[in-house]
Structures are given as C-alpha cells and as structure tokens.
C-alpha cells in the first residue's frame, strides 16, 4: 500500500537525502532520482545559498521534509517561532508529509541537538501524541514519527518501544517513519528481537521507511549513517516491506559521504525488495487497534 | 510526640512517570547529567555538579544491561552531546582557534556552552553570544581579549551573511518622484557592517589560505613541503577598520570601507533619511568646496548599488 493518509496518498519510490557534497553534481548533472529528503532545519533560514539551492532542486525534483528538532517527546510545548519557520518552508517545498523523531531533546528552551530516548510510559505517550496533534493542526500536513536508535533504557519504562510507538501513533492518529536500521541498532543494544518490533507496529500507518548503515563497537552499535546498509538490515527491510507493502524508502548517508553515484546505487538496491512486493501484490495492511487500554 | 525520621535523600529523578510534570522532571534530570562537561580524558565525570556520585545518580534513572553499566550507557549521550556542540563551534571559529590555539579554544568553547547552552533549534545559532561571553569573562582569552571579541563578531557576521534575507533590489527607477530631503534608503538584511580594532578580515583570509595549503587544496606539493610553506599566521596588530561582510552569487566577501563610508551606511541602516545619513558620515567642510568629496561619495554609492546592497523597503 504505497499511498495512505499518512504520506499524503503518494507513491514516491526510492529517495535520497539531499546533502551538501552532492549539490553541484545534482544541479549540473540532473540525475534521475525519485525524490529527495531534506533536513528541514538546514533550510529554515531567511535566504542565501541554502534557499537558492533548494529552489533549484524544487524546480526539478519532489522533496519531502524531515526534521531533527521538533522533539515531540519533550515535556515543554512546541516552540512557536520554530513552527512558523517550518510552516513557511512547507509552503515552499509543498512536502506531502513531514517527519520528525519520536524522541525528546530540549528542556525549558535549551536544546541538546540530540535525539534522546523516551521513557516508555503511558503518560509520556499521551503528552507526545498531544504535541504531534498540535504540530499537525498548525502545519496542516500529515505527520510521520520516526523511531530512533537508542543506547539507554529507563527504569520507569512500562512497555516495549514498539508498544510505545503504537500507543503514540494511535493516540495522535499519525503515520510512522519506520527506520529499519534504527530498529536493528536498538535491538542489539537492548537485546530484543527486531522482528518482534516490526511484526507488532500498526503497518497501515507506515508512511515511509529509512535504511542506513551503522557502526559496530565492542559493546554496542552506533547509528552513524556512514556505511552502506548491512545485510541484516536489508533482511529486516525485506520483511517490513512484505508486511507494509511498497513504501517510500530513503537511504540516509550523512558522514564520510561518497560520490553521488555510490550513494544512489546503494539506495537502488531497495528496488529488488520493492519489485518483489509489487509482484506479490501484497494487500493493504489491515487497520490494527491497540491492545492496551486508553 | 513522634520522633522525626531522618530526611530521605532526594532521588535524582521521579521513580515513575505518570504525568507531564513527571516527564519534565525526568528529562531535566537526564539533561543535567548529559550536559555535564566531560573530564580531561573526555569521559563522563565521576561527580555531578552538586558533588553526588554520577554513577549513583545515573543508576537511579538508567537500566544497565549485560554489557554496559548504567553510567556507561548514559556516557554515550554525554560524549555525543559535547562532541557535537564543540565540533560545531570549532568549525565556525577558525580565527579564534588560530589566536588561542586548539586547547585554549576548546576551554573557551566549553565554558561558553556551559553559560550559554543552545537556545535555538539549529546549531547555526550556536556562536551568537560568543562575543558577549568573551567580554563578560575575559580570563579565557587574556591577553588577546579585544582581538578575540572582534573575531567572534566577525565570524558570527559571516554566519548571518551566509543565509540572511535578501530583499528585492532598489533601482534608480525607485528614485522617480522621491523628495531628496526625505529620501530613505534600506540596506539588505544580510549585509553586516563592522567597526573593529583589528584587521580581522586580512587575518582570516591568511588563516584560510594556510588551512587550504595544509589540506593541499591548491598545491600538489608533498605534505612536508606544504607544512613548511604554511607557516603560522602572526596575530594582527591593532588597527581600526571598517568592514562590510556581504555576499555575491552565494559566496561571502569582505570589503574594507573608509570610515566615513561606514558611518554613512550605519546611519542608513539606523533609518536616517539620506541627507542626514550623509551629514553623519561626512565632514562639514572641505578645502575644495566639496568637489572631491562629492566624487568620492558618488563612487561609494555606485559601488554599493552594483553590489546590490540597497533593497526596496
């Protein structure tokens, strides 16, 4: 089910993150790419080269906005100035949906610039869902929340991460940006089965997927986005596509960025799984309801 | 009378998160630990700011697993936070780094970020209050505080110029029908005008050339030869300068201004009518009756128009 209410009923195929080292290549060679994902904050500025580049990209390509600082999970209210700038950018890009992370990262107006993991409790899910609704109502756009990689778990947590994600998206009635690499990284860091995670989220809400590379350290995995996608992540992705149907997919490569062609070739590997899913004519995932009481 | 029980030790964070208030308290506690400065060896410090055992405080909040203690798990975030913000400032301040050296610069940056942590959703704004901080706490930059303040202003100006707003250009057509006595001009919001006590523009250009030489951007010479050629850039000597930081075709440029020209531009920026802006910048009398000055002013305005510095109001 490529198109659903959470991605603005679009069928976007395989996208790439728009990154500075590739600007010149993209603008001069105009390669064929299904769509680009931009980091909203990079372009929430008043002018200059960032917006000049963006306008030239918009003239040629479809663009989807992905953010890193809405912090749906922070206890404080959304920052109005931030939302005003974000809305102005969405008018410019005409993004069909907007994604940001299921995490927190600001306290009383001070920003960590990190994606900090949530305590998985019902009260936290309620507050997070409330904020997602506020943002969606202000921006008047479908929202998809992305599961993050994490390295820490809290004593106060009352449920698994996938139960928390499901609780939030059902309460907010929003979409999921399913980051398959993040699921894999967290599964190793917290010793859970990544297939349990993917099997138990509401598949009909998956608006988009992320794939990426990560780094193995002795005692944990780190989500570095500086490698090709590793085999276990591809396997997990194939499984997710079988459950969710064909879904807009984006490769993230943010550090030690190789040539545009290399990044694009890596992303296009997802096509084999998408082709299988298209051939299999996977029916639209059924709407699921939460097992937990509200 | 019941004997008073000894006061219970305050927990680092709530034992349960059952409300938004609990969530806020937990997040404050975690943020307090994550934003603690690192030790000299870039590890999480063993004691919190208020002297508690960090391991104990973290242990009350974070679960250990079979490979990492609670302390080690939160330390990953503590290190990531500091590496990210320090790297960002490091990138933005090549001039300050050159004056202070990397080690002193990092100490300055760490002290700055403790006093003024990020209050913006974007790392772009991280250096916004650095000049203010240097002025408030000169011990981090002594004896080069004045130079460091100028550099912090200059480097922040470049951030502002890079992605500041550009409004539609003012053209000669817009002069039609204007009353010369009341005419007001507007400067592009991105244009930054600085009056500084050191030639920071020349210094920064020399620093960037040196860095490019060390990286080998402009030379095929072997690394050893490049390092020899890229001798250290001497600290600039005091010299009052007026500098415009501007952009053209997406690139940042520095332009030296005559002091009088800078005064005129600053008066225009302050919203003065053109007549008063000129009076603010120019001497009241000149020996040749103003002919030479008139030609000079005409030259300034022609150049500023060409560079697109005037915009429609």
XYZ file of C-alpha atoms in Angstrom:
607
model
C 0.000 0.000 0.000
C 2.177 2.855 -1.205
C -0.333 5.613 -0.699
C -2.006 6.243 2.614
C -3.329 9.206 4.578
C -0.022 9.482 6.420
C 2.078 10.184 3.336
C -0.475 12.329 1.570
C -1.595 9.412 -0.669
C 1.670 9.426 -2.601
C 3.775 6.662 -4.160
C 7.290 8.068 -4.064
C 9.660 5.121 -4.589
C 13.333 5.359 -3.568
C 14.682 8.668 -2.326
C 17.996 10.121 -1.237
C 18.968 12.596 1.446
C 19.972 15.921 -0.110
C 23.481 16.633 1.187
C 25.933 19.491 0.556
C 28.744 17.423 -1.087
C 26.270 16.373 -3.811
C 24.768 19.801 -4.585
C 26.994 20.555 -7.561
C 26.568 17.108 -9.096
C 22.784 17.184 -8.760
C 22.427 20.716 -10.089
C 24.738 20.184 -13.062
C 24.038 16.539 -13.994
C 20.361 16.425 -13.005
C 20.380 12.667 -12.262
C 17.098 10.784 -12.233
C 16.033 10.405 -8.622
C 12.511 9.600 -7.397
C 12.657 12.200 -4.622
C 14.924 13.959 -2.161
C 14.528 14.172 1.574
C 15.745 17.442 3.053
C 16.599 18.214 6.650
C 14.092 20.970 7.379
C 16.352 22.871 9.787
C 19.006 23.380 7.092
C 16.529 25.390 5.062
C 14.608 27.193 7.818
C 16.640 30.315 7.082
C 15.819 33.695 5.586
C 17.808 33.461 2.345
C 21.216 32.846 0.836
C 22.706 29.773 -0.790
C 20.587 27.189 1.107
C 17.333 28.565 -0.310
C 18.835 29.215 -3.746
C 19.880 25.563 -3.942
C 16.540 24.389 -2.602
C 14.593 26.377 -5.196
C 16.668 24.884 -7.994
C 16.116 21.386 -6.587
C 12.375 22.038 -6.255
C 12.235 23.026 -9.900
C 13.415 19.517 -10.857
C 12.533 17.101 -8.079
C 9.959 16.070 -5.493
C 11.057 16.919 -1.976
C 9.953 15.605 1.414
C 10.823 17.364 4.661
C 12.415 15.507 7.550
C 13.184 17.325 10.793
C 15.522 16.779 13.701
C 14.355 19.251 16.336
C 10.596 19.214 16.808
C 11.163 16.988 19.829
C 7.626 15.636 20.065
C 8.625 13.818 23.252
C 9.930 16.843 25.187
C 7.596 17.805 28.012
C 7.531 21.508 27.074
C 5.201 22.993 24.468
C 6.294 23.340 20.837
C 8.307 26.476 20.040
C 6.020 28.827 18.080
C 8.853 30.565 16.230
C 10.135 27.179 15.114
C 6.690 26.181 13.876
C 6.244 29.452 11.980
C 9.506 28.936 10.130
C 8.696 25.284 9.498
C 5.298 26.134 8.066
C 6.816 28.742 5.747
C 9.202 26.070 4.468
C 6.418 23.535 3.900
C 4.641 26.107 1.718
C 7.815 26.439 -0.316
C 8.539 22.717 -0.703
C 4.910 21.513 -0.872
C 6.031 18.447 1.038
C 3.199 15.891 1.013
C 4.043 14.766 4.528
C 6.508 15.800 7.216
C 8.526 13.588 9.501
C 10.478 14.038 12.709
C 11.637 11.791 15.520
C 9.930 10.044 18.395
C 12.300 11.419 20.984
C 12.995 14.375 23.220
C 15.900 16.810 23.132
C 15.020 20.148 24.661
C 14.380 21.221 28.240
C 12.898 24.629 29.081
C 14.057 26.066 25.759
C 17.600 24.677 25.936
C 18.458 22.383 23.032
C 20.633 19.261 23.156
C 20.727 18.821 19.352
C 20.477 15.106 20.036
C 17.706 12.528 19.717
C 17.240 11.385 23.304
C 15.214 8.241 24.001
C 11.797 8.356 25.608
C 10.710 6.746 28.839
C 8.081 4.282 27.610
C 5.139 5.173 29.824
C 1.503 5.911 29.129
C 1.802 9.494 30.431
C 4.752 10.137 28.110
C 2.832 8.625 25.173
C -0.173 10.844 25.892
C 1.903 14.023 26.058
C 3.827 13.087 22.908
C 0.641 12.360 20.991
C -0.841 15.666 22.170
C 2.172 17.537 20.792
C 2.080 15.691 17.472
C -1.557 16.720 17.105
C -0.684 20.359 17.916
C 2.040 20.385 15.268
C -0.100 18.637 12.672
C -3.005 21.022 13.233
C -0.714 24.024 12.900
C 1.126 22.775 9.830
C -1.979 21.236 8.228
C 0.082 18.317 6.967
C 0.271 14.579 7.639
C 2.970 13.803 10.208
C 5.071 10.644 10.424
C 7.183 9.932 13.506
C 10.463 8.079 13.251
C 11.725 5.544 15.777
C 15.257 6.476 16.896
C 18.341 4.411 17.656
C 18.985 4.343 21.368
C 21.712 3.395 23.801
C 19.892 3.802 27.092
C 16.722 2.443 28.712
C 14.929 3.967 31.681
C 13.818 2.188 34.858
C 10.463 3.976 34.633
C 9.526 2.389 31.287
C 6.342 0.342 31.436
C 6.216 -1.075 27.918
C 8.380 -2.033 24.953
C 9.481 0.550 22.429
C 7.128 -0.791 19.753
C 4.202 -0.705 22.175
C 5.093 2.895 22.968
C 5.366 3.806 19.285
C 1.997 2.167 18.590
C 0.418 3.932 21.567
C 1.679 7.318 20.371
C 0.680 6.987 16.721
C -2.767 5.620 17.534
C -3.431 8.415 20.020
C -2.089 11.063 17.633
C -3.625 9.383 14.580
C -0.397 9.948 12.677
C 1.977 7.972 10.489
C 5.206 6.096 11.171
C 8.541 6.644 9.509
C 9.868 3.167 10.131
C 13.644 3.330 10.387
C 14.691 -0.255 9.886
C 18.334 0.411 10.678
C 17.370 2.103 13.953
C 15.280 -0.917 14.919
C 18.247 -3.170 14.239
C 20.690 -0.957 16.178
C 18.371 -0.693 19.188
C 17.598 -4.413 19.097
C 21.285 -5.186 19.533
C 21.758 -2.504 22.189
C 18.729 -3.603 24.212
C 18.625 -7.324 23.354
C 15.211 -7.636 21.751
C 14.131 -9.373 18.565
C 13.857 -6.770 15.776
C 11.257 -8.918 14.017
C 9.006 -8.655 17.090
C 9.220 -4.894 16.697
C 8.307 -4.882 13.020
C 5.574 -7.501 13.444
C 3.857 -5.501 16.149
C 3.600 -1.937 14.873
C 0.463 -0.796 13.008
C 1.559 -1.478 9.434
C -1.223 0.564 7.879
C 0.330 3.684 9.434
C 3.775 3.258 7.881
C 4.205 6.294 5.642
C 7.887 5.909 4.825
C 10.948 3.823 5.665
C 14.576 4.696 6.330
C 17.564 2.474 5.700
C 21.153 3.318 6.653
C 24.495 1.963 7.766
C 25.751 1.741 11.329
C 28.995 1.051 13.180
C 29.778 -1.882 15.462
C 31.670 -1.158 18.651
C 32.741 -3.785 21.140
C 29.739 -3.424 23.419
C 27.132 -1.611 21.354
C 26.133 -0.461 17.875
C 26.151 3.215 16.939
C 23.850 4.710 14.314
C 26.492 6.537 12.267
C 24.992 6.719 8.749
C 28.496 6.444 7.334
C 28.404 2.994 5.745
C 26.437 1.033 3.171
C 23.400 -0.793 4.551
C 24.424 -4.025 6.269
C 22.907 -7.402 5.362
C 20.807 -7.937 8.497
C 19.219 -4.532 7.901
C 18.367 -5.424 4.296
C 16.740 -8.649 5.550
C 14.740 -6.693 8.076
C 13.750 -4.213 5.388
C 12.549 -7.023 3.127
C 10.425 -8.324 5.989
C 8.997 -4.858 6.679
C 8.100 -4.373 3.020
C 6.346 -7.750 2.994
C 4.202 -6.619 5.922
C 3.627 -2.993 4.993
C 3.593 -3.225 1.201
C 5.516 -0.972 -1.144
C 6.603 2.054 0.853
C 8.534 5.222 0.045
C 12.082 4.436 1.163
C 15.045 6.652 1.820
C 18.721 5.858 2.266
C 20.460 8.027 4.874
C 24.182 8.623 4.384
C 25.339 11.604 6.442
C 29.000 11.109 7.240
C 32.026 10.068 5.142
C 29.711 10.702 2.210
C 30.942 9.031 -1.009
C 30.107 10.095 -4.565
C 26.511 10.717 -5.505
C 26.544 7.658 -7.762
C 27.710 5.374 -4.981
C 25.007 6.599 -2.611
C 22.345 6.318 -5.313
C 23.428 2.782 -6.284
C 23.213 1.727 -2.650
C 19.715 3.172 -2.328
C 18.543 1.485 -5.519
C 19.317 -1.921 -4.008
C 15.987 -1.460 -2.227
C 14.288 -1.800 -5.612
C 14.625 -5.587 -5.642
C 12.541 -5.839 -2.472
C 10.056 -3.290 -3.711
C 9.752 -5.168 -7.023
C 9.086 -8.398 -5.134
C 6.423 -6.639 -3.089
C 4.803 -5.161 -6.192
C 4.810 -8.574 -7.880
C 3.367 -10.239 -4.832
C 0.512 -7.724 -4.849
C 0.586 -7.525 -1.102
C -2.834 -6.439 0.121
C -3.106 -3.214 2.084
C -2.305 -3.880 5.723
C -5.345 -4.179 7.915
C -6.029 -1.491 10.456
C -4.948 -2.727 13.833
C -6.111 -1.499 17.186
C -4.136 -1.201 20.362
C -4.263 -3.999 22.897
C -3.669 -1.554 25.741
C -6.499 0.331 27.353
C -6.549 4.072 26.789
C 5.450 13.104 70.137
C 6.664 11.043 67.223
C 10.398 11.221 66.698
C 11.321 12.879 63.434
C 12.558 10.394 60.853
C 15.832 11.326 59.172
C 15.268 13.287 55.929
C 15.063 10.997 52.888
C 17.729 11.525 50.307
C 16.287 13.240 47.248
C 16.105 10.998 44.205
C 17.859 12.080 41.022
C 14.576 11.749 39.089
C 10.970 10.646 39.668
C 10.518 6.922 40.340
C 7.542 6.824 37.963
C 6.428 8.936 35.014
C 2.680 9.297 35.441
C 2.185 12.885 34.327
C 3.678 15.556 32.101
C 5.247 17.056 35.229
C 6.999 13.736 35.969
C 8.156 13.600 32.368
C 9.572 17.129 32.646
C 11.356 16.236 35.894
C 12.872 13.094 34.401
C 14.030 14.994 31.327
C 15.555 17.763 33.462
C 17.455 15.188 35.492
C 18.745 13.360 32.415
C 19.651 16.617 30.680
C 21.561 17.723 33.783
C 23.693 14.592 33.509
C 24.056 14.586 29.720
C 25.110 18.245 29.622
C 27.730 17.922 32.384
C 31.158 18.798 30.993
C 33.392 15.838 30.215
C 36.532 15.027 32.182
C 40.000 15.834 30.831
C 40.067 12.401 29.202
C 36.685 13.024 27.538
C 34.757 10.673 29.817
C 31.685 11.323 31.955
C 32.737 12.896 35.247
C 32.547 10.724 38.374
C 30.844 13.515 40.376
C 27.812 15.603 39.426
C 27.810 19.413 39.653
C 26.395 19.193 43.176
C 29.014 16.676 44.301
C 26.941 13.466 44.105
C 28.275 10.248 42.667
C 27.360 10.324 38.971
C 27.182 6.522 38.877
C 24.623 6.568 41.696
C 22.542 9.334 40.130
C 22.560 7.623 36.735
C 21.846 4.246 38.333
C 18.559 5.604 39.700
C 17.425 6.541 36.183
C 19.054 4.256 33.637
C 19.000 0.472 33.423
C 22.299 -1.379 32.990
C 22.480 -4.251 30.504
C 24.658 -7.333 30.204
C 27.497 -5.358 28.564
C 27.320 -1.805 29.891
C 26.680 -0.231 33.277
C 24.055 2.496 33.636
C 26.916 5.001 33.793
C 28.445 3.728 30.547
C 25.105 3.802 28.736
C 24.385 7.433 29.600
C 28.006 8.353 28.996
C 27.415 7.645 25.281
C 24.960 10.577 25.219
C 27.168 12.776 27.415
C 30.064 12.354 24.992
C 27.904 12.731 21.863
C 26.442 15.993 23.187
C 29.794 17.616 23.881
C 31.488 16.324 20.734
C 28.614 17.651 18.614
C 28.445 21.173 20.050
C 32.205 21.609 20.364
C 32.749 20.387 16.794
C 30.153 22.839 15.576
C 31.843 25.822 17.278
C 35.253 24.587 16.162
C 34.089 24.701 12.528
C 32.569 28.158 12.901
C 35.577 29.851 14.544
C 38.821 29.292 12.595
C 40.098 32.775 13.504
C 39.555 32.388 17.233
C 41.216 28.978 17.100
C 44.232 30.445 15.363
C 44.661 33.120 18.035
C 44.112 30.897 21.063
C 45.384 27.546 19.828
C 43.122 24.472 19.829
C 43.457 23.652 23.532
C 42.600 27.149 24.824
C 39.854 27.484 22.241
C 38.236 24.268 23.492
C 38.369 25.532 27.080
C 36.732 28.788 25.990
C 34.074 26.908 23.998
C 33.266 24.591 26.897
C 32.957 27.494 29.360
C 30.805 29.406 26.861
C 28.452 26.493 26.266
C 28.019 25.940 29.973
C 26.976 29.538 30.479
C 25.103 29.886 27.199
C 23.890 26.488 26.033
C 21.990 26.400 22.742
C 18.616 28.153 22.880
C 17.861 27.563 19.226
C 16.585 24.610 17.208
C 19.590 24.969 14.926
C 23.320 24.673 15.568
C 23.744 27.616 13.191
C 23.000 29.970 16.070
C 25.486 28.430 18.495
C 28.134 31.222 18.212
C 25.531 34.031 18.514
C 26.508 35.014 22.071
C 30.210 34.189 21.948
C 31.368 37.815 21.634
C 29.213 38.751 24.641
C 30.679 35.877 26.662
C 34.258 36.821 25.800
C 33.529 40.331 27.034
C 31.942 39.031 30.227
C 34.673 36.505 31.031
C 37.989 37.792 29.651
C 40.025 35.215 31.595
C 39.535 32.651 28.787
C 41.128 34.865 26.154
C 43.604 37.085 28.055
C 45.777 38.870 26.863
C 44.030 38.807 23.462
C 40.500 39.577 24.613
C 39.938 42.605 22.371
C 41.132 40.717 19.297
C 39.049 37.657 20.231
C 35.921 39.799 20.643
C 36.446 41.292 17.198
C 37.000 37.842 15.703
C 33.910 36.406 17.394
C 31.839 39.284 15.967
C 33.406 38.869 12.545
C 32.909 35.106 12.420
C 29.306 35.427 13.584
C 28.731 38.099 10.906
C 29.689 35.526 8.283
C 27.062 33.091 9.587
C 24.466 35.873 9.331
C 25.557 36.850 5.828
C 25.529 33.274 4.518
C 21.796 32.738 4.898
C 20.383 36.157 5.792
C 17.396 37.520 3.897
C 17.804 39.306 0.564
C 15.007 41.667 -0.452
C 14.193 42.902 -3.983
C 16.825 45.319 -5.243
C 16.420 49.079 -5.134
C 16.947 50.553 -8.583
C 17.280 54.064 -9.954
C 13.641 53.737 -11.054
C 12.645 53.857 -7.408
C 14.122 57.368 -7.188
C 11.479 58.776 -9.522
C 9.386 61.363 -7.765
C 11.257 60.943 -4.484
C 11.741 64.018 -2.323
C 15.547 64.291 -1.878
C 15.099 65.853 1.564
C 13.058 62.917 2.844
C 14.515 60.046 0.807
C 15.352 56.996 2.897
C 17.293 54.008 1.588
C 17.327 50.476 3.006
C 20.204 48.042 3.221
C 19.920 44.331 2.506
C 19.239 42.480 5.770
C 22.135 40.087 5.105
C 24.724 42.902 4.852
C 26.857 43.179 8.020
C 28.804 46.345 8.870
C 31.537 46.120 11.465
C 33.844 48.652 13.059
C 36.676 46.697 14.654
C 40.006 47.356 16.314
C 41.996 44.776 14.335
C 42.266 43.862 10.625
C 40.351 40.621 11.215
C 39.477 40.290 7.525
C 43.101 40.042 6.392
C 43.872 37.750 9.299
C 41.070 35.353 8.450
C 41.972 35.289 4.777
C 45.547 34.384 5.751
C 44.264 31.654 8.092
C 42.065 30.157 5.392
C 44.892 30.238 2.860
C 47.113 28.444 5.353
C 44.465 25.802 6.034
C 43.943 25.275 2.304
C 47.697 24.895 1.865
C 47.873 22.351 4.673
C 44.978 20.403 3.155
C 46.641 20.546 -0.249
C 43.630 22.199 -1.939
C 45.777 24.470 -4.060
C 49.025 22.563 -4.364
C 50.366 19.193 -5.422
C 53.474 19.649 -3.274
C 54.223 16.845 -0.806
C 52.791 17.280 2.700
C 56.169 18.115 4.287
C 56.812 20.928 1.804
C 53.282 22.258 2.299
C 53.652 22.276 6.086
C 56.915 24.224 5.772
C 55.333 26.815 3.470
C 52.235 27.119 5.659
C 53.977 28.967 8.440
C 51.897 30.204 11.353
C 49.942 33.371 10.643
C 51.096 36.139 13.024
C 48.471 37.733 15.248
C 47.297 41.016 13.751
C 48.369 44.331 15.242
C 45.864 46.952 16.392
C 44.373 48.943 13.520
C 40.905 50.434 13.407
C 38.992 49.081 10.396
C 35.515 49.255 8.982
C 34.477 46.105 7.151
C 31.390 45.128 5.205
C 30.699 41.396 5.153
C 28.450 40.690 2.194
C 27.591 38.028 -0.339
C 27.526 37.809 -4.082
C 26.323 34.810 -6.085
C 26.094 32.731 -2.924
C 29.685 33.441 -1.787
C 30.795 35.518 1.195
C 33.103 38.501 0.659
C 34.756 41.072 2.919
C 35.049 44.671 1.739
C 37.054 47.324 3.522
C 35.190 50.598 3.914
C 36.509 54.055 4.507
C 35.451 55.151 7.996
C 33.212 57.906 6.579
C 31.550 55.432 4.189
C 30.868 53.079 7.068
C 29.320 55.897 9.112
C 27.013 56.745 6.197
C 25.948 53.124 5.818
C 25.366 52.724 9.559
C 23.195 55.841 9.565
C 21.204 54.475 6.610
C 20.788 51.199 8.472
C 19.565 53.125 11.506
C 16.776 54.520 9.318
C 18.096 58.054 8.847
C 16.988 59.937 5.701
C 19.778 60.035 3.128
C 20.526 63.693 3.741
C 21.091 63.109 7.450
C 22.979 59.869 6.835
C 25.427 61.757 4.631
C 25.751 64.516 7.213
C 26.517 61.887 9.858
C 29.340 60.452 7.825
C 30.948 63.335 6.003
C 32.976 66.298 7.257
C 31.007 69.569 7.332
C 33.605 71.490 5.303
C 36.346 70.628 2.852
C 39.094 72.700 1.291
C 37.957 72.330 -2.329
C 34.342 73.195 -1.580
C 33.291 69.550 -1.542
C 34.005 68.638 -5.169
C 36.428 65.837 -4.347
C 34.146 64.547 -1.595
C 31.151 64.567 -3.954
C 33.057 62.426 -6.459
C 34.095 60.057 -3.711
C 30.558 59.677 -2.374
C 29.270 59.102 -5.875
C 31.853 56.336 -6.231
C 30.725 54.692 -2.982
C 27.075 54.685 -3.966
C 27.808 53.407 -7.466
C 29.768 50.527 -5.970
C 27.105 49.737 -3.334
C 24.368 49.773 -5.985
C 26.440 47.437 -8.145
C 26.888 45.042 -5.237
C 23.136 45.064 -4.623
C 23.374 46.394 -1.073
C 20.288 48.601 -1.347
C 16.902 46.983 -1.272
C 13.302 48.043 -1.532
C 11.744 48.906 1.803
